[in-house]
Amino acid sequence: MLAVNRFRSLDVFRGLTVCFMIIVNTPGSYTTTYAPLLHASWHGFTPTDLVFPSFLFAVGNAMSFVAVKWQELPQQQVLLKIIKRSFLIFLLGYLMYWFPFVSLDADRNLHFLPFANTRVFGVLQRIALCYLFAALLFYYLKERWVYILAVIVLLLYWAVMIGFGTGPDPLSMQTNAALRLDLWLLGPNHLYKGEGFPFDPEGLLSTFPAMVNVIAGYWVGKHIQTKGSSYEMLSKLLLFGISMVALGYVWDWWFPINKKLWTSSYVCYTVGLSSLVLSGIMYVIDFKQQQRGARFFEVFGKNPLFIYLLSEVAVILLWFIPVTQSNGSTTHLYPFIYKTVFEPMGAYFGSFLFAIVYMLLNWSVGYVLHKRKIYIKV
C-alpha cells in the first residue's frame, strides 16, 4: 500500500506542476495578470518561476524508478528507449512552435510559415535534452559521479556566464554568454522573440544547469525508494530542501537567481523548494493518509506531456482563428472570448478566471482519459 501511495504522491506533485503551468501560461491578458502569476522580468523570483524546474525535478523522480529496470535490459534496448523518447519530445516541441504552419494576412489569405523562422529550442525541447543527458549519465556512470558532475556543471556555468558575457554587465539580457552561443549556433531567426528581440530562455547553454534539476529529482527519488515512507526519509528530505534553498539564496549574492538564464543559484533555490513542496505532499498523502484533492492533480500527473501539449496547441488555434467584431474590426478568438466573457468581471480577476476555466477544460480531457485508463506515453 505504501508503494502505491508513494507513486501517487509523485503523480500529484507532477500534476500540480502541469496544472500551474497551464494557469500561468494562459491568462486572459498578460497586461492584467496578478504579479505572482508572472515570471520575474530578469533577476529575481516569483512563484511562477518554480513551475518549470519542478516539472524537470519530477522527470528525475520518475527516472529513478525506471532506471531500476534498465539493468535488466540489453544496452541497445535501453539506449533506443532513451534516444527515441528524447527525439519524440523534442520533435513535438519543435512542431508545436511551428504549428499551425501557416499564417493569415489581413485579407485572410494563408501563407506558409517558412522553416527559416521557426523556433528551435523551447519548453518541450528542454525537457527532451535534460532527460537525454541525465538518463545517459545515470546509465553509464555510477550515481556518485553523476552528482559530482552536477556540481561541476553548476560551477562551470557560473564561470562561463561571468567570463564570456560582453559589456559592463555580462549577465544582462542582450550581452550574456547564453545568448551569444545561441546566436552563433542558430542565428536570430530561430530564437524566441517575446522579449522584443531574439533571446531564448530555453537556449542550449542554459539547458546544462537545467539538467541538474533532473539529477536532483533523481536523487530524491532514490532517497524515497531507499528509506521508504519513514520519518527519517521525510526529515532528511526537508533538511535537503532547506539547505538547497539557503545555498541558492547565498549564491544569489554573486550569481543572481534568474529563471531566464537558469543560473546556478536558481537551480539550487528551485531544487530546494521542489523538495519542500514534495515533502509536504508526501506528508499529507503518505503519512496522514489524506487523499482529498489528490485525484484532481493526479489527473494531470497521469498524462502530463499530452495535457501540456494539448493546452499549448489549443491556445495557438484560439489565437489563429479570426473573429469579426460588431464594429467591423477583426480580432482573434482568444482575446475575443476574454474581453466578451471574462473582462467584464474585472480586468485582473477576469484574466485569472479565464486561466482557471481554461485549465479546467484541459483537466476535463485528462479526466476522461484517466477514467478510461488511457495513458499517452512518449
Protein backbone atom coordinates (compact mmCIF):
# COMPACT_ATOMS: atom_id res chain seq x y z
CA MET A 1 0.00 0.00 0.00
CA LEU A 2 2.86 2.36 0.77
CA ALA A 3 4.33 1.87 -2.70
CA VAL A 4 1.02 2.80 -4.33
CA ASN A 5 0.70 5.95 -2.22
CA ARG A 6 4.30 6.87 -2.90
CA PHE A 7 3.71 6.74 -6.62
CA ARG A 8 0.52 8.71 -6.09
CA SER A 9 2.48 11.43 -4.27
CA LEU A 10 4.80 11.78 -7.24
CA ASP A 11 1.86 11.82 -9.66
CA VAL A 12 0.21 14.53 -7.59
CA PHE A 13 3.43 16.57 -7.49
CA ARG A 14 3.89 16.23 -11.26
CA GLY A 15 0.22 17.04 -11.83
CA LEU A 16 0.49 20.12 -9.64
CA THR A 17 3.27 21.47 -11.86
CA VAL A 18 1.26 20.85 -15.06
CA CYS A 19 -1.81 22.48 -13.53
CA PHE A 20 0.07 25.65 -12.68
CA MET A 21 1.96 25.56 -15.98
CA ILE A 22 -1.36 25.93 -17.78
CA ILE A 23 -2.63 28.64 -15.42
CA VAL A 24 0.44 30.86 -15.72
CA ASN A 25 0.69 30.35 -19.50
CA THR A 26 -2.91 31.27 -20.32
CA PRO A 27 -4.13 34.43 -18.58
CA GLY A 28 -6.83 36.38 -20.35
CA SER A 29 -4.28 39.15 -20.78
CA TYR A 30 -0.68 39.41 -19.60
CA THR A 31 -1.15 43.16 -19.07
CA THR A 32 -3.73 42.44 -16.36
CA THR A 33 -2.20 39.44 -14.57
CA TYR A 34 -1.61 39.21 -10.84
CA ALA A 35 2.12 39.68 -10.15
CA PRO A 36 2.73 36.22 -8.57
CA LEU A 37 1.48 34.63 -11.82
CA LEU A 38 4.12 36.39 -13.92
CA HIS A 39 7.75 35.37 -14.37
CA ALA A 40 10.38 37.68 -12.92
CA SER A 41 11.34 40.15 -15.65
CA TRP A 42 15.04 39.33 -15.15
CA HIS A 43 16.90 38.82 -11.84
CA GLY A 44 14.59 37.78 -9.02
CA PHE A 45 11.98 35.15 -8.35
CA THR A 46 8.20 34.71 -8.34
CA PRO A 47 6.10 31.61 -7.56
CA THR A 48 5.64 31.16 -11.32
CA ASP A 49 9.39 30.66 -11.69
CA LEU A 50 9.11 27.43 -9.69
CA VAL A 51 6.76 25.66 -12.10
CA PHE A 52 9.08 24.56 -14.93
CA PRO A 53 12.04 23.47 -12.76
CA SER A 54 9.62 21.49 -10.61
CA PHE A 55 8.48 19.60 -13.69
CA LEU A 56 12.11 18.77 -14.53
CA PHE A 57 12.54 17.69 -10.91
CA ALA A 58 9.54 15.38 -11.37
CA VAL A 59 11.15 13.97 -14.53
CA GLY A 60 14.12 12.99 -12.39
CA ASN A 61 11.83 11.43 -9.76
CA ALA A 62 10.22 9.22 -12.39
CA MET A 63 13.57 8.35 -13.96
CA SER A 64 14.86 6.98 -10.65
CA PHE A 65 12.11 4.35 -10.67
CA VAL A 66 12.53 3.47 -14.36
CA ALA A 67 16.33 3.22 -14.09
CA VAL A 68 15.98 0.15 -11.85
CA LYS A 69 14.68 -1.76 -14.88
CA TRP A 70 17.50 -0.62 -17.17
CA GLN A 71 19.96 -3.06 -15.65
CA GLU A 72 17.71 -5.97 -16.68
CA LEU A 73 17.60 -4.92 -20.36
CA PRO A 74 20.20 -5.12 -23.15
CA GLN A 75 22.20 -1.92 -23.63
CA GLN A 76 20.90 -1.43 -27.16
CA GLN A 77 17.28 -1.57 -25.98
CA VAL A 78 17.88 0.93 -23.18
CA LEU A 79 19.65 3.39 -25.46
CA LEU A 80 16.93 3.05 -28.06
CA LYS A 81 14.27 3.86 -25.46
CA ILE A 82 16.15 6.89 -24.15
CA ILE A 83 17.02 8.32 -27.57
CA LYS A 84 13.60 7.62 -29.06
CA ARG A 85 11.78 9.30 -26.18
CA SER A 86 14.08 12.31 -26.26
CA PHE A 87 13.75 12.69 -30.02
CA LEU A 88 9.94 12.46 -29.97
CA ILE A 89 9.57 15.02 -27.17
CA PHE A 90 11.99 17.39 -28.92
CA LEU A 91 10.16 16.95 -32.24
CA LEU A 92 6.76 17.57 -30.64
CA GLY A 93 8.08 20.76 -29.08
CA TYR A 94 9.57 21.94 -32.35
CA LEU A 95 6.38 21.22 -34.31
CA MET A 96 4.30 22.91 -31.61
CA TYR A 97 6.15 26.20 -32.12
CA TRP A 98 5.81 25.86 -35.89
CA PHE A 99 2.10 24.98 -35.68
CA PRO A 100 -0.26 25.73 -37.46
CA PHE A 101 2.42 26.01 -40.17
CA VAL A 102 0.56 28.87 -41.90
CA SER A 103 -0.34 32.49 -41.15
CA LEU A 104 -3.28 34.68 -42.14
CA ASP A 105 -2.83 38.09 -43.74
CA ALA A 106 -5.31 40.99 -43.48
CA ASP A 107 -7.34 39.53 -46.35
CA ARG A 108 -7.38 36.12 -44.63
CA ASN A 109 -5.14 34.51 -47.20
CA LEU A 110 -2.99 31.65 -45.96
CA HIS A 111 0.80 31.85 -46.15
CA PHE A 112 3.18 29.02 -45.28
CA LEU A 113 5.42 29.75 -42.30
CA PRO A 114 8.98 29.20 -43.55
CA PHE A 115 11.37 26.87 -41.76
CA ALA A 116 13.88 29.73 -41.64
CA ASN A 117 11.80 31.49 -38.98
CA THR A 118 10.93 28.56 -36.71
CA ARG A 119 11.98 28.48 -33.07
CA VAL A 120 14.31 25.54 -32.41
CA PHE A 121 14.51 25.44 -28.61
CA GLY A 122 11.62 25.65 -26.16
CA VAL A 123 9.96 24.04 -23.14
CA LEU A 124 9.48 20.51 -24.51
CA GLN A 125 12.86 20.66 -26.22
CA ARG A 126 14.49 21.48 -22.89
CA ILE A 127 12.67 18.59 -21.23
CA ALA A 128 13.88 16.28 -24.01
CA LEU A 129 17.52 17.35 -23.77
CA CYS A 130 17.62 17.31 -19.97
CA TYR A 131 16.08 13.85 -19.97
CA LEU A 132 18.55 12.64 -22.60
CA PHE A 133 21.66 13.99 -20.85
CA ALA A 134 20.62 12.87 -17.37
CA ALA A 135 19.48 9.41 -18.49
CA LEU A 136 22.75 8.73 -20.32
CA LEU A 137 24.80 9.90 -17.34
CA PHE A 138 22.92 7.68 -14.90
CA TYR A 139 23.10 4.73 -17.27
CA TYR A 140 26.84 4.89 -17.90
CA LEU A 141 28.23 6.37 -14.66
CA LYS A 142 27.99 5.48 -11.01
CA GLU A 143 25.48 7.71 -9.25
CA ARG A 144 28.17 9.32 -7.09
CA TRP A 145 29.98 10.56 -10.19
CA VAL A 146 26.78 11.97 -11.67
CA TYR A 147 26.21 14.05 -8.53
CA ILE A 148 29.82 15.27 -8.60
CA LEU A 149 29.42 16.16 -12.27
CA ALA A 150 26.25 18.10 -11.44
CA VAL A 151 28.20 20.28 -9.01
CA ILE A 152 30.92 20.81 -11.62
CA VAL A 153 28.30 21.83 -14.21
CA LEU A 154 26.88 24.49 -11.89
CA LEU A 155 30.34 25.89 -11.12
CA LEU A 156 31.44 25.85 -14.77
CA TYR A 157 28.21 27.52 -15.88
CA TRP A 158 28.83 30.28 -13.34
CA ALA A 159 32.35 30.80 -14.69
CA VAL A 160 31.24 30.77 -18.34
CA MET A 161 28.39 33.21 -17.77
CA ILE A 162 30.61 35.66 -15.89
CA GLY A 163 33.63 35.21 -18.15
CA PHE A 164 32.10 35.14 -21.62
CA GLY A 165 29.42 37.79 -21.40
CA THR A 166 30.13 41.14 -23.05
CA GLY A 167 29.86 44.74 -21.92
CA PRO A 168 29.93 46.09 -18.37
CA ASP A 169 27.23 43.63 -17.25
CA PRO A 170 27.92 40.09 -18.51
CA LEU A 171 24.53 38.94 -17.19
CA SER A 172 22.27 41.42 -18.97
CA MET A 173 19.63 40.13 -21.38
CA GLN A 174 21.47 41.23 -24.51
CA THR A 175 25.09 40.61 -23.50
CA ASN A 176 25.05 37.22 -21.75
CA ALA A 177 27.05 34.21 -22.93
CA ALA A 178 23.95 32.02 -23.39
CA LEU A 179 22.57 34.41 -26.00
CA ARG A 180 25.97 34.68 -27.69
CA LEU A 181 26.10 30.90 -28.14
CA ASP A 182 22.52 30.68 -29.46
CA LEU A 183 23.13 33.49 -31.95
CA TRP A 184 26.32 31.83 -33.15
CA LEU A 185 24.72 28.39 -33.34
CA LEU A 186 21.27 29.21 -34.75
CA GLY A 187 21.12 32.86 -35.71
CA PRO A 188 18.42 35.31 -34.58
CA ASN A 189 15.57 33.90 -36.70
CA HIS A 190 15.40 30.62 -34.78
CA LEU A 191 15.21 32.19 -31.32
CA TYR A 192 12.30 33.28 -29.15
CA LYS A 193 11.38 36.93 -29.74
CA GLY A 194 8.92 37.54 -26.92
CA GLU A 195 11.28 39.99 -25.22
CA GLY A 196 11.19 42.30 -28.24
CA PHE A 197 14.48 40.96 -29.63
CA PRO A 198 15.98 37.49 -30.20
CA PHE A 199 16.65 35.82 -26.84
CA ASP A 200 15.68 32.28 -25.94
CA PRO A 201 15.23 31.48 -22.23
CA GLU A 202 15.34 27.79 -23.18
CA GLY A 203 18.53 28.06 -25.22
CA LEU A 204 21.29 25.46 -25.42
CA LEU A 205 23.80 26.65 -22.83
CA SER A 206 21.30 27.11 -20.01
CA THR A 207 19.98 23.60 -20.67
CA PHE A 208 23.04 22.17 -18.88
CA PRO A 209 22.27 23.67 -15.46
CA ALA A 210 18.59 22.79 -16.05
CA MET A 211 19.73 19.17 -16.33
CA VAL A 212 20.81 19.42 -12.68
CA ASN A 213 17.16 19.86 -11.67
CA VAL A 214 16.52 16.44 -13.22
CA ILE A 215 19.57 14.95 -11.48
CA ALA A 216 18.40 16.34 -8.14
CA GLY A 217 14.94 14.89 -8.73
CA TYR A 218 16.57 11.52 -9.42
CA TRP A 219 18.48 11.70 -6.14
CA VAL A 220 15.28 12.47 -4.24
CA GLY A 221 13.50 9.58 -5.98
CA LYS A 222 16.28 7.19 -4.96
CA HIS A 223 16.19 8.56 -1.43
CA ILE A 224 12.46 7.82 -1.24
CA GLN A 225 13.00 4.28 -2.52
CA THR A 226 15.89 3.61 -0.13
CA LYS A 227 14.35 5.00 3.05
CA GLY A 228 10.70 4.18 2.30
CA SER A 229 7.78 6.06 3.84
CA SER A 230 9.57 6.79 7.09
CA TYR A 231 10.00 9.93 9.14
CA GLU A 232 13.75 9.56 8.61
CA MET A 233 13.18 9.87 4.86
CA LEU A 234 10.91 12.88 5.31
CA SER A 235 13.19 14.70 7.77
CA LYS A 236 16.24 14.26 5.52
CA LEU A 237 14.25 15.44 2.50
CA LEU A 238 13.16 18.53 4.45
CA LEU A 239 16.74 19.19 5.56
CA PHE A 240 17.96 18.80 1.98
CA GLY A 241 15.30 21.22 0.75
CA ILE A 242 16.09 23.85 3.37
CA SER A 243 19.84 23.54 2.71
CA MET A 244 19.41 23.97 -1.05
CA VAL A 245 17.14 27.00 -0.61
CA ALA A 246 19.75 28.56 1.70
CA LEU A 247 22.57 27.77 -0.75
CA GLY A 248 20.64 29.32 -3.62
CA TYR A 249 19.87 32.40 -1.55
CA VAL A 250 23.54 32.88 -0.60
CA TRP A 251 24.80 32.20 -4.15
CA ASP A 252 22.35 34.84 -5.37
CA TRP A 253 24.69 37.49 -3.94
CA TRP A 254 27.30 36.68 -6.61
CA PHE A 255 25.29 34.89 -9.32
CA PRO A 256 21.73 36.24 -9.18
CA ILE A 257 18.70 33.95 -9.18
CA ASN A 258 17.41 34.24 -12.74
CA LYS A 259 14.95 31.88 -14.42
CA LYS A 260 15.61 33.13 -17.97
CA LEU A 261 19.33 32.44 -17.59
CA TRP A 262 18.69 29.37 -15.39
CA THR A 263 21.55 30.45 -13.15
CA SER A 264 23.22 28.05 -10.75
CA SER A 265 21.71 29.86 -7.77
CA TYR A 266 18.29 29.45 -9.39
CA VAL A 267 18.91 25.70 -9.73
CA CYS A 268 19.76 25.34 -6.05
CA TYR A 269 16.85 27.53 -4.96
CA THR A 270 14.27 25.68 -7.07
CA VAL A 271 15.61 22.23 -6.19
CA GLY A 272 15.21 23.17 -2.55
CA LEU A 273 11.69 24.50 -3.00
CA SER A 274 10.67 21.48 -5.10
CA SER A 275 11.95 19.18 -2.35
CA LEU A 276 9.99 21.07 0.28
CA VAL A 277 6.78 21.00 -1.77
CA LEU A 278 7.19 17.28 -2.46
CA SER A 279 7.85 16.55 1.20
CA GLY A 280 4.66 18.43 2.10
CA ILE A 281 2.64 16.40 -0.41
CA MET A 282 4.15 13.15 0.85
CA TYR A 283 3.40 14.09 4.46
CA VAL A 284 -0.26 14.71 3.64
CA ILE A 285 -0.79 11.70 1.35
CA ASP A 286 1.61 9.07 2.72
CA PHE A 287 1.81 9.88 6.41
CA LYS A 288 -1.58 11.42 7.20
CA GLN A 289 -3.41 9.38 4.54
CA GLN A 290 -5.35 12.47 3.47
CA GLN A 291 -6.41 11.82 -0.12
CA ARG A 292 -8.87 14.69 -0.56
CA GLY A 293 -7.96 16.76 -3.60
CA ALA A 294 -5.20 14.38 -4.64
CA ARG A 295 -7.19 12.92 -7.51
CA PHE A 296 -7.63 16.34 -9.11
CA PHE A 297 -3.88 16.81 -9.58
CA GLU A 298 -3.34 13.11 -10.24
CA VAL A 299 -5.37 13.51 -13.45
CA PHE A 300 -2.74 15.94 -14.75
CA GLY A 301 0.08 13.75 -13.45
CA LYS A 302 -1.07 10.67 -15.37
CA ASN A 303 -0.84 12.33 -18.81
CA PRO A 304 1.44 15.33 -18.16
CA LEU A 305 3.10 15.80 -21.54
CA PHE A 306 -0.08 15.17 -23.51
CA ILE A 307 -2.17 17.62 -21.46
CA TYR A 308 0.55 20.27 -21.60
CA LEU A 309 0.87 19.87 -25.38
CA LEU A 310 -2.92 19.96 -25.77
CA SER A 311 -3.12 23.18 -23.75
CA GLU A 312 -0.46 24.86 -25.89
CA VAL A 313 -1.83 23.73 -29.27
CA ALA A 314 -5.37 24.80 -28.35
CA VAL A 315 -4.09 28.27 -27.38
CA ILE A 316 -2.30 28.57 -30.71
CA LEU A 317 -5.54 27.73 -32.51
CA LEU A 318 -7.50 30.25 -30.42
CA TRP A 319 -5.01 32.94 -31.42
CA PHE A 320 -5.14 31.81 -35.05
CA ILE A 321 -8.92 31.82 -35.61
CA PRO A 322 -10.07 35.30 -36.73
CA VAL A 323 -13.25 36.89 -35.39
CA THR A 324 -15.08 39.88 -36.88
CA GLN A 325 -16.45 42.10 -34.12
CA SER A 326 -19.71 44.07 -34.18
CA ASN A 327 -17.85 47.27 -35.13
CA GLY A 328 -16.33 45.55 -38.15
CA SER A 329 -12.81 45.24 -36.73
CA THR A 330 -11.02 41.91 -36.69
CA THR A 331 -9.55 40.20 -33.66
CA HIS A 332 -8.80 36.60 -32.71
CA LEU A 333 -10.88 34.11 -30.78
CA TYR A 334 -8.63 34.08 -27.67
CA PRO A 335 -8.87 37.82 -26.85
CA PHE A 336 -12.47 37.91 -28.09
CA ILE A 337 -13.55 35.30 -25.52
CA TYR A 338 -11.62 37.07 -22.77
CA LYS A 339 -12.96 40.54 -23.50
CA THR A 340 -16.52 39.36 -24.10
CA VAL A 341 -16.97 36.88 -21.26
CA PHE A 342 -14.30 37.46 -18.61
CA GLU A 343 -13.08 41.06 -18.71
CA PRO A 344 -16.48 42.44 -17.56
CA MET A 345 -15.86 40.64 -14.24
CA GLY A 346 -12.81 42.84 -13.67
CA ALA A 347 -9.58 43.09 -15.63
CA TYR A 348 -7.33 41.19 -13.21
CA PHE A 349 -9.90 38.81 -11.77
CA GLY A 350 -11.33 38.13 -15.23
CA SER A 351 -7.86 37.37 -16.59
CA PHE A 352 -7.24 34.97 -13.71
CA LEU A 353 -10.65 33.33 -14.10
CA PHE A 354 -10.00 32.84 -17.82
CA ALA A 355 -6.85 30.87 -16.94
CA ILE A 356 -8.69 28.80 -14.32
CA VAL A 357 -11.52 27.91 -16.71
CA TYR A 358 -9.05 27.02 -19.45
CA MET A 359 -7.10 24.84 -17.02
CA LEU A 360 -10.32 23.06 -16.02
CA LEU A 361 -11.20 22.39 -19.66
CA ASN A 362 -7.83 20.69 -20.12
CA TRP A 363 -8.33 18.83 -16.84
CA SER A 364 -11.67 17.55 -18.20
CA VAL A 365 -9.89 15.95 -21.14
CA GLY A 366 -7.37 14.40 -18.77
CA TYR A 367 -10.17 13.16 -16.53
CA VAL A 368 -11.87 11.35 -19.42
CA LEU A 369 -8.56 9.72 -20.36
CA HIS A 370 -7.91 8.75 -16.74
CA LYS A 371 -11.38 7.25 -16.31
CA ARG A 372 -10.84 5.14 -19.42
CA LYS A 373 -7.32 4.25 -18.23
CA ILE A 374 -5.78 5.82 -21.33
CA TYR A 375 -2.26 6.99 -20.58
CA ILE A 376 -0.42 8.52 -23.52
CA LYS A 377 3.30 7.85 -23.16
CA VAL A 378 6.05 9.24 -25.33
